Coordinates of C-alpha atoms and ligand atoms in Angstrom, one line a residue:
X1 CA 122.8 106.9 135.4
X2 CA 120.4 110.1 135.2
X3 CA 121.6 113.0 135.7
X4 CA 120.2 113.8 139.4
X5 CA 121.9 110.8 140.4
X6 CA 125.8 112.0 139.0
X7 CA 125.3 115.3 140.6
X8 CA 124.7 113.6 144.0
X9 CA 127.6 111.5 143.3
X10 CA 129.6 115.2 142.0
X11 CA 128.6 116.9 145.2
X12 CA 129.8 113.4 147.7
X13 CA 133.3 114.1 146.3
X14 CA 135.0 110.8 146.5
X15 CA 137.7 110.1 144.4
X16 CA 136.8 106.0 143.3
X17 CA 136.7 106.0 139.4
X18 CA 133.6 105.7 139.8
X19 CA 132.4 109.1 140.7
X20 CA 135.4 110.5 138.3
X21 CA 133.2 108.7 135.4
X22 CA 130.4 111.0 137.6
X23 CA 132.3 113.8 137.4
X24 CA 132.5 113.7 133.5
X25 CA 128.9 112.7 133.3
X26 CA 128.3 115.9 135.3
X27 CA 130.2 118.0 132.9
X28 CA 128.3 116.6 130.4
X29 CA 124.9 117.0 132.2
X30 CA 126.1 120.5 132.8
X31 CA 127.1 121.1 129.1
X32 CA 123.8 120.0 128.0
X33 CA 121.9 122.3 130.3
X34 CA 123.0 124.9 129.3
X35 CA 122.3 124.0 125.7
X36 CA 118.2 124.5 125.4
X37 CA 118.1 124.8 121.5
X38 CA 114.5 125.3 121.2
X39 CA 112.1 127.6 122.3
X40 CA 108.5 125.3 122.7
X41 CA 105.1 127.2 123.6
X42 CA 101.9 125.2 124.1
X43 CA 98.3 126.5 123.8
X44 CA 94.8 124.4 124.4
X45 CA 91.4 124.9 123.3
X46 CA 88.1 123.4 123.5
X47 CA 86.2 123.4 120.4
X48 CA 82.9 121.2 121.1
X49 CA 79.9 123.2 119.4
X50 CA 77.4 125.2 121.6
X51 CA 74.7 124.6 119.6
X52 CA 73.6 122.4 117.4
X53 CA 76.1 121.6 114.4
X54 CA 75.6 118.5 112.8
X55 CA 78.7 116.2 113.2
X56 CA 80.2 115.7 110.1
X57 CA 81.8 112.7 108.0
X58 CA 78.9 110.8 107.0
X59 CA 76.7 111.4 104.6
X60 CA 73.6 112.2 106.7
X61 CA 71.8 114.7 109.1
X62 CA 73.3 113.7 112.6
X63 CA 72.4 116.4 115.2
X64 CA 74.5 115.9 118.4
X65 CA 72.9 114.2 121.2
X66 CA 75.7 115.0 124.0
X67 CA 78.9 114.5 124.6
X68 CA 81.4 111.8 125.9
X69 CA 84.3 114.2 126.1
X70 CA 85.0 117.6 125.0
X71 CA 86.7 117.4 121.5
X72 CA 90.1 120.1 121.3
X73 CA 92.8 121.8 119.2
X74 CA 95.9 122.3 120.6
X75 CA 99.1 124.3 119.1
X76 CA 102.7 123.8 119.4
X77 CA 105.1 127.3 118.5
X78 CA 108.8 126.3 118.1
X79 CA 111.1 128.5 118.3
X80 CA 115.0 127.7 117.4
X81 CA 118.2 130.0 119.0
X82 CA 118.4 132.2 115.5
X83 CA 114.7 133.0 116.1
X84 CA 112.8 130.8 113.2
X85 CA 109.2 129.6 114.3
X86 CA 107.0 127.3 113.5
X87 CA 103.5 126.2 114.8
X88 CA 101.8 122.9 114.8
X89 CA 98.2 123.0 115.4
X90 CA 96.3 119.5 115.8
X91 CA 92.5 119.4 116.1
X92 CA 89.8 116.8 116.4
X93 CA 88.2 118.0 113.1
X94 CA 86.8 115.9 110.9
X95 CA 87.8 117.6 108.0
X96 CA 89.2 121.3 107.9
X97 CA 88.5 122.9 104.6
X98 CA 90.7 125.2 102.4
X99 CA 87.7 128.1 102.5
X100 CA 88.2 128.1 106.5
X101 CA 92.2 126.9 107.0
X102 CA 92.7 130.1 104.6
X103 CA 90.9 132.8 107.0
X104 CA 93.4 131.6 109.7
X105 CA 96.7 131.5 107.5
X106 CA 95.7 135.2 106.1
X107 CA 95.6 136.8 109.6
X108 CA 98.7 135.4 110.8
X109 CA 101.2 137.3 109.1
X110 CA 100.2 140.6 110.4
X111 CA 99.1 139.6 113.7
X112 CA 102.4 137.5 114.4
X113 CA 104.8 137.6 111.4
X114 CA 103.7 133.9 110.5
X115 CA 103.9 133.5 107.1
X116 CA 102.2 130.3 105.9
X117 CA 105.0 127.5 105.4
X118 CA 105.3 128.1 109.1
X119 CA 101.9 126.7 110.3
X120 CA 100.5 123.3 109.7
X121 CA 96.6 122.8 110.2
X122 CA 96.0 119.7 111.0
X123 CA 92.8 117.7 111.7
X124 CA 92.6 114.4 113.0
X125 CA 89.0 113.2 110.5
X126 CA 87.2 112.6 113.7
X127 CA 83.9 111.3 112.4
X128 CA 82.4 112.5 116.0
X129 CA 83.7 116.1 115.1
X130 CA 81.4 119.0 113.7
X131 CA 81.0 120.4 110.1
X132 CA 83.3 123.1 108.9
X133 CA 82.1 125.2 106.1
X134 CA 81.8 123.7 102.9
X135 CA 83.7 120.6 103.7
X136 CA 81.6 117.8 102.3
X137 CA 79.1 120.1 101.6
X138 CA 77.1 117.7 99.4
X139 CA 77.1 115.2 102.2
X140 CA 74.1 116.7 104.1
X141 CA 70.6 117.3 103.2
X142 CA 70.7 121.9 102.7
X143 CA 68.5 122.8 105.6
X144 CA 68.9 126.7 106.2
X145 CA 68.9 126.6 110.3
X146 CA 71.9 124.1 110.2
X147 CA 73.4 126.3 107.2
X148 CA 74.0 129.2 109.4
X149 CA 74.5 127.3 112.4
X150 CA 77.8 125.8 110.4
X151 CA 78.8 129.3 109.1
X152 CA 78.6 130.8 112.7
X153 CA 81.1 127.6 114.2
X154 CA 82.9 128.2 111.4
X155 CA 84.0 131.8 112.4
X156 CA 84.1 131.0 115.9
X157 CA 86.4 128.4 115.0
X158 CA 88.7 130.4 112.8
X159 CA 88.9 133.4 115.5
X160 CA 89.8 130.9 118.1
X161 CA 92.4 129.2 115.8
X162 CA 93.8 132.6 115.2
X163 CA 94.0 133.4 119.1
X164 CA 95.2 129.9 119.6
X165 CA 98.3 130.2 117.7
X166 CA 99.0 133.5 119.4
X167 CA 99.0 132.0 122.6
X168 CA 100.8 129.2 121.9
X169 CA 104.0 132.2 120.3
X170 CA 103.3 134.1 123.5
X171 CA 104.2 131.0 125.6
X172 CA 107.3 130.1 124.1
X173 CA 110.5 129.1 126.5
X174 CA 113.3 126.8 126.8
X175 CA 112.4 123.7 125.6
X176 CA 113.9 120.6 125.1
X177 CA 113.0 118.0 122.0
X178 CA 113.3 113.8 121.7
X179 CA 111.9 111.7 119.8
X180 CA 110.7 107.8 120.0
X181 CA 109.1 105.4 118.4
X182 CA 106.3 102.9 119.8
X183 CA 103.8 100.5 118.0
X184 CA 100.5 99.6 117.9
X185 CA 98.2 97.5 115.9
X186 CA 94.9 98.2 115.4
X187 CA 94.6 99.8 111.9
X188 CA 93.6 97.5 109.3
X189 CA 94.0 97.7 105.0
X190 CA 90.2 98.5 104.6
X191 CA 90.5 97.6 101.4
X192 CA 92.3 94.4 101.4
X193 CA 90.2 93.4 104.0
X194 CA 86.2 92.8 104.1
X195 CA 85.4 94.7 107.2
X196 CA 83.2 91.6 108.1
X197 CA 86.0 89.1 107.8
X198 CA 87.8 91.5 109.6
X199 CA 87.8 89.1 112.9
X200 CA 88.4 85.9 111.6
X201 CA 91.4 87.3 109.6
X202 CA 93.0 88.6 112.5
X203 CA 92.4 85.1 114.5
X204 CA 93.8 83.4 112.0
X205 CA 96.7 86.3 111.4
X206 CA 95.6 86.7 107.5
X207 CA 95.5 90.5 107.4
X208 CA 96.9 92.1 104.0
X209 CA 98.2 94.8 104.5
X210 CA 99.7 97.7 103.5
X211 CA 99.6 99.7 106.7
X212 CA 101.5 101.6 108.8
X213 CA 101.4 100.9 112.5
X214 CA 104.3 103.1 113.8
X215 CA 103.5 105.7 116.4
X216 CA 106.1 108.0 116.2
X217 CA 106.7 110.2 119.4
X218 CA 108.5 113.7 119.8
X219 CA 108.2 114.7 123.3
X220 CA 108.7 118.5 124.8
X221 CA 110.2 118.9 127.8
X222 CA 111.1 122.0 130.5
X223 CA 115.1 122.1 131.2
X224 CA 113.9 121.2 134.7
X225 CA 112.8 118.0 132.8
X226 CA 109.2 119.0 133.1
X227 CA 107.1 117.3 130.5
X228 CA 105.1 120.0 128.9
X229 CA 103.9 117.9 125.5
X230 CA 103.7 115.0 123.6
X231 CA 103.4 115.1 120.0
X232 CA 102.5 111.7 118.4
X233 CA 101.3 109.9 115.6
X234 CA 98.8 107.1 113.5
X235 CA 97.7 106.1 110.3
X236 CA 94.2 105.3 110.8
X237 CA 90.4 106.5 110.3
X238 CA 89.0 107.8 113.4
X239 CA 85.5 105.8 112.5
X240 CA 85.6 103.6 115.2
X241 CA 82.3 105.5 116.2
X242 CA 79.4 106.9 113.9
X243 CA 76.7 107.5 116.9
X244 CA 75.7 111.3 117.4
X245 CA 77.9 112.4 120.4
X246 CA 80.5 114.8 120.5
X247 CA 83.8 112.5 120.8
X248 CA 87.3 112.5 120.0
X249 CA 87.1 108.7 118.9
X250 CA 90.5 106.6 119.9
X251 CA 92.4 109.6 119.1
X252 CA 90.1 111.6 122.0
X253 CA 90.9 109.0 124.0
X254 CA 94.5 108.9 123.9
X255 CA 95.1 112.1 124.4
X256 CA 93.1 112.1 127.2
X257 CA 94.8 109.2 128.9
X258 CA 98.3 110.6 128.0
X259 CA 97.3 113.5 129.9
X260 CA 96.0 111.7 132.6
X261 CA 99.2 110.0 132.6
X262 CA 101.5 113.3 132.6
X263 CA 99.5 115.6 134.2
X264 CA 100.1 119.4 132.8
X265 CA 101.3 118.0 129.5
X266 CA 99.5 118.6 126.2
X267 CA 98.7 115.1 124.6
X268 CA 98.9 116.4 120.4
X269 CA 97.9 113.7 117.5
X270 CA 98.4 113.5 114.2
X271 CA 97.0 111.3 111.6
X272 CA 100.0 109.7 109.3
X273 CA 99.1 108.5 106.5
X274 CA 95.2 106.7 107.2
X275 CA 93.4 107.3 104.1
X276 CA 92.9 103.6 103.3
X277 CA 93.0 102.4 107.3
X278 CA 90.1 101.7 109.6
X279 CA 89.9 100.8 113.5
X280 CA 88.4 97.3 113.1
X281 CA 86.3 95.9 114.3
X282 CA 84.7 98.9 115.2
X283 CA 81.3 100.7 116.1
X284 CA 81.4 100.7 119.9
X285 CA 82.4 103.1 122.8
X286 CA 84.2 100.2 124.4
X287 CA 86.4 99.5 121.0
X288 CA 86.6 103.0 121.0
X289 CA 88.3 103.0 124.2
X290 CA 90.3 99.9 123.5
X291 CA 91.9 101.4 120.5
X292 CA 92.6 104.9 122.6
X293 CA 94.0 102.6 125.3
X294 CA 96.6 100.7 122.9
X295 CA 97.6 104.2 121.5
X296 CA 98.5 105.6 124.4
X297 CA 100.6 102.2 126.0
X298 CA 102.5 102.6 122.4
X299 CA 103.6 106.2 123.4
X300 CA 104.1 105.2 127.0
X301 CA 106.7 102.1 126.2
X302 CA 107.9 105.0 123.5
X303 CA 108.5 107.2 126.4
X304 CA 110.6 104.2 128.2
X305 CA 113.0 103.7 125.5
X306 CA 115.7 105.5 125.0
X307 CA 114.9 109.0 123.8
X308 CA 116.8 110.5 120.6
X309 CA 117.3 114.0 121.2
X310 CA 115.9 116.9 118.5
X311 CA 119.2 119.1 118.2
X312 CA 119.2 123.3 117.0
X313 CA 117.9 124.5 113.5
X314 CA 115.0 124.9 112.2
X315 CA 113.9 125.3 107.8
X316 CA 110.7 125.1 106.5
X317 CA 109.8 124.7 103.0
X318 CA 106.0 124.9 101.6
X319 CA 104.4 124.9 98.3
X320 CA 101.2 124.5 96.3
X321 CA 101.5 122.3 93.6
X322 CA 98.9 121.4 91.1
X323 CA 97.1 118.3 91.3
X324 CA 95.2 117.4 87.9
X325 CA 91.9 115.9 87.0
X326 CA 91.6 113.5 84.8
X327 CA 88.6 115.4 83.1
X328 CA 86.6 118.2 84.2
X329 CA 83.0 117.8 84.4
X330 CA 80.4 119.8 82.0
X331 CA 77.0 120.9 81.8
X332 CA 75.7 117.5 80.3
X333 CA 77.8 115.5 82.3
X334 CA 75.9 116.9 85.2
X335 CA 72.5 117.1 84.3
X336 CA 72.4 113.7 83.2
X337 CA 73.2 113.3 87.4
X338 CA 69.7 115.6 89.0
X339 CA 67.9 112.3 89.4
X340 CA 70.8 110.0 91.0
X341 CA 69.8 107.6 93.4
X342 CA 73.1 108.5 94.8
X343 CA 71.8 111.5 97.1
X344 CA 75.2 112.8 97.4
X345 CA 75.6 112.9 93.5
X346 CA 72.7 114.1 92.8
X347 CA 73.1 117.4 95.1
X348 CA 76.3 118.0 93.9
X349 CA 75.5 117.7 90.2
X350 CA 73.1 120.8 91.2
X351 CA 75.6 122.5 93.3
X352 CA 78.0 122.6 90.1
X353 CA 75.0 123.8 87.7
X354 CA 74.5 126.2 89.8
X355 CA 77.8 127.3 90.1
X356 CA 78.2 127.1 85.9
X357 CA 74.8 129.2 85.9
X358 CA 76.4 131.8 88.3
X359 CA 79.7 131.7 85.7
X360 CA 81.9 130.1 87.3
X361 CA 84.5 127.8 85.3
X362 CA 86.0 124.6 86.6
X363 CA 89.5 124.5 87.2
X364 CA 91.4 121.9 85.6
X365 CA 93.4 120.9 88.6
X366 CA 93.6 121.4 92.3
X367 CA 96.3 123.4 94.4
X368 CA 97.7 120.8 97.0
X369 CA 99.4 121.8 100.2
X370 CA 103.1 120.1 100.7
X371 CA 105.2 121.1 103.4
X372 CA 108.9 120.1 104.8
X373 CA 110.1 121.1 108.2
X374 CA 113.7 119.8 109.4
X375 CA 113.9 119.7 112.8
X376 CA 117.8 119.4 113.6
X377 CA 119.2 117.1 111.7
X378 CA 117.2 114.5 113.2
X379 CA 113.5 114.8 112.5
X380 CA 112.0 115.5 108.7
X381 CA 108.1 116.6 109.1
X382 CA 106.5 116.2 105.4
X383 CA 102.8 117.7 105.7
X384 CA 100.6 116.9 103.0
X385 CA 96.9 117.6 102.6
X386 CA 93.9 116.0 102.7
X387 CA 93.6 111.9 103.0
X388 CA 96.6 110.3 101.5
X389 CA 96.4 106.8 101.5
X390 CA 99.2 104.6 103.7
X391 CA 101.7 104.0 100.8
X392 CA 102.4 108.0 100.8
X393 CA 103.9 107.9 104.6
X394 CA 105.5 104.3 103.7
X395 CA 107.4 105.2 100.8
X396 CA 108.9 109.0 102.1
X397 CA 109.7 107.1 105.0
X398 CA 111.9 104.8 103.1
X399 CA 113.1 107.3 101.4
X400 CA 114.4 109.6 103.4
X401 CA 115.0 107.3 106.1
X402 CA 114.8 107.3 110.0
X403 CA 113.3 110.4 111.5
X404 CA 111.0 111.0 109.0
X405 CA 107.5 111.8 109.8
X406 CA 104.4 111.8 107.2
X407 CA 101.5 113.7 108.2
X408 CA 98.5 114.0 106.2
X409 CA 95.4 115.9 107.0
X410 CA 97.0 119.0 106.8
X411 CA 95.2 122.4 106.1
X412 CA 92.8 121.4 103.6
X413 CA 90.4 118.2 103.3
X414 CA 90.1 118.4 99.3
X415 CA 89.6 114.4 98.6
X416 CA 91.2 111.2 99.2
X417 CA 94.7 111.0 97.7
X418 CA 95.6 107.7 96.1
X419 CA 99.4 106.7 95.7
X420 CA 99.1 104.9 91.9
X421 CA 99.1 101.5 93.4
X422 CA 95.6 103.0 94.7
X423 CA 94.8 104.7 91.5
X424 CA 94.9 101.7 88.8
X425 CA 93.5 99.4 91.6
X426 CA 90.1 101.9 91.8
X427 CA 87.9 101.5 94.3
X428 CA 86.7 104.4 96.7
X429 CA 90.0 105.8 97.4
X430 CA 91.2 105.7 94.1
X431 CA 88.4 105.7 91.8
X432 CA 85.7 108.0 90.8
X433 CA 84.8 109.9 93.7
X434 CA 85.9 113.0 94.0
X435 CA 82.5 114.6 93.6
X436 CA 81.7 113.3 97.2
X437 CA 84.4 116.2 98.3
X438 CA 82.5 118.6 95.9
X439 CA 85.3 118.8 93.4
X440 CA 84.2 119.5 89.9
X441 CA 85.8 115.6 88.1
X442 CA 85.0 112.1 89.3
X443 CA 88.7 111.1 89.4
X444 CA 92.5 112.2 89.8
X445 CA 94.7 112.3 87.1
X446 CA 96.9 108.9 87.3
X447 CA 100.1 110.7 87.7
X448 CA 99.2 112.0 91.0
X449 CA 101.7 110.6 92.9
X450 CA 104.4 111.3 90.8
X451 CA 104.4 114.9 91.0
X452 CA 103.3 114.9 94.8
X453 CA 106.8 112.9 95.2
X454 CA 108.2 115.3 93.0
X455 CA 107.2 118.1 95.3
X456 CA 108.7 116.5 98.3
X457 CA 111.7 115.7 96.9
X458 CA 112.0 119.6 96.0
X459 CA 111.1 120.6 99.3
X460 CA 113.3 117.7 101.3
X461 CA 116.0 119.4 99.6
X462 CA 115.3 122.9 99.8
X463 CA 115.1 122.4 103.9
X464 CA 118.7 120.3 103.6
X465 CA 117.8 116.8 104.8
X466 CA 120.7 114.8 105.1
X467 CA 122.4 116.3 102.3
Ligands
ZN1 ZN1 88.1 109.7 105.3

């Protein structure tokens, strides 16, 4: 029985059991109402480029030809009764680098007392998005009209950011949270899995995985039951497009057909854990859509179960730890690298001379972005940076148990992150490539994942999960 339908029973006033079972449900209705634990405020933005950025993620000049949608960043404040906030911000980036992510996090604590373990940037790694800074610098041939067009969107993009979370604190009121749980099934191991064999293997239900093909759901809603967002989640690449048009790829399109679906609601993705996962078979507007489609029926028949509702109290819990190389490049290292056949290479093995020449010394490690948030005692949001492969998200999720969400692409692109299944396997998320990203090594150190669980663990605890 919903709640409208016990207080018509209430207000009839018979006295079967039946409406005294009402009556209690009333009380409780009642009860619950006047319990709004959270304070939610949402804020929208488009971000699709005026002019003509190249869009970014593949490693070639690709100015835009047009648009199928406009692409977005959205924010979510929360606010819980003793006053602690928090703000989510999603985007349909590509790839949000630390030298921009920075200039946002640096304003906020004088503009609106954010400090910066209460925001998470995150970035969907749309490969229909624009370039950002230096992200993937060495991707794209240096052409100094498109260099300045990319600084200009760049501080655009962190001044609208920076108003965007504003907005977002300024619209905060009563809010109700729940979470859910749907399904869907189109990410596949792109490594375990020849992307050409793709088909066949999935007709004759061979797939290897791992993956992760939860869509976890936390939905916002008015006390007059008013939906006002939905916040949801997948662990996959949004490649299913490379063409030249401004897109959201299936995660565009699920948030677009969830708000069509709810109309006034903000439709927010993150991606999980999808370092290693690809939309296959892929490379058309109509798979595009397909995938979008099966997204948004998972957080629909999410939305039909049984909702588990987010109760009061909100901690937070960041930190930078250090994430080694396993050697630092030198000088000889990357002059031996000027002629590559690899384009990409042999740019960056410039770039870094350059940088030597200029004095600059390589640092021996990288600082990585971890966060904890507990929700209640029912929802655990670990943020982590940059493109951590599947096993991350499948491992804190065992873990620390139902609840737990693993976000990655959060606040800085910096590289792929392979667990050390990933690592000793090689290949292109675990092997030598981190000069694609511009870093100054080829590979990780191999005890990567050891001190990123390290870090959670800290933080899990410092928040008081389930303790
Ligand atoms: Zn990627």
């Amino acid at each position: 029985m919903n709640e409208k339908t016990s207080r018509r029973l209430f207000l009839l006033g018979s006295t079967t059991a039946a409406s005294l079972a009402a009556a209690a449900l009333v009380g409780e209705a009642l009860a619950d109402d006047k319990v709004v634990p959270w304070k939610a405020g949402i804020a929208r933005a488009v971000i699709t480029p005026e002019k003509s950025v190249w869009l970014a993620g593949y490693g070639s000049k690709r100015p835009p030809d047009g648009k199928i949608h406009d692409l977005w960043m959205k924010a979510l404040a929360l606010e819980d009764a003793d006053g602690n906030r928090v703000v989510l911000i999603t985007s349909d980036f590509q790839g949000v680098p630390r030298s921009m992510s920075d200039r946002v996090f640096e304003q906020l604590p004088a503009k609106y007392k954010l400090s910066r373990e209460q925001v998470m940037f995150t970035f969907s790694h749309n490969h229909c998005g624009p370039r950002l800074g230096d992200d993937l610098v060495d991707y794209y041939p240096v052409e100094e009209e498109q260099v300045a067009l990319v600084e200009e969107y760049t501080s655009q993009m962190v001044d609208r950011t920076v108003a965007l979370v504003g907005e977002a604190v300024a619209n905060l009121a009563p809010a109700k949270l729940a979470m859910s749980e749907g399904k869907t099934t189109f990410a596949v191991n792109r490594r375990n899995n020849p992307e050409a064999d793709v088909p066949r293997l999935i007709a004759e239900g061979n797939l290897k995985g791992p993956v992760d093909h939860a869509v976890p759901v936390l939905t916002v809603t008015r006390p007059d039951g008013e939906l006002a967002a939905v916040l949801f989640g997948y662990a996959c690449h949004p490649t299913t497009l490379s063409f030249l048009t401004w897109c959201g790829d299936y995660p565009g399109f699920a948030q677009a057909e969830i708000e069509k679906n709810h109309t006034g609601a903000a439709a927010m993705f993150v991606n999980t854990c999808g370092g290693d996962q690809n939309p296959l078979p892929r490379r058309s507007v109509e798979l595009c859509q397909k995938y979008g489609h099966m997204l948004a029926v998972a957080v629909e028949e999410a939305l039909q179960q049984p909702l588990k509702p987010v109760s009061g109290g909100l901690k937070t819990s960041f930190e930078l730890i250090e994430l080694p190389y396993l050697k630092v490049v030198n000088r000889e290292d990357l002059h031996a690298l000027l002629q590559d056949t690899n384009t990409i290479r042999a740019r960056w093995a410039a770039r870094m001379i350059q940088n030597l020449d200029a004095g600059e010394k390589f640092p021996v490690a990288y600082p990585y972005p971890l966060h904890a948030w507990k929700l209640g005692s029912e929802m655990l949001l670990i943020g982590m940076g940059a493109e951590t492969v599947v096993d991350y998200a499948l491992r804190f999720k065992k873990e620390f148990g139902p609840g737990t969400w693993v976000c990655g692409y959060s606040d800085d692109m910096i590289a792929y992150i392979p667990s050390r299944r990933v690592w000793e396997e090689g290949g292109y998320e675990g092997g030598s490539n981190l000069f694609e990203y511009g870093r100054p090594a080829f590979r990780w150190s191999g005890e990567i994942e050891d001190r990123i669980a390290a870090g959670v663990e800290k933080l899990v605890k410092e928040v008081g999960w389930r303790e």
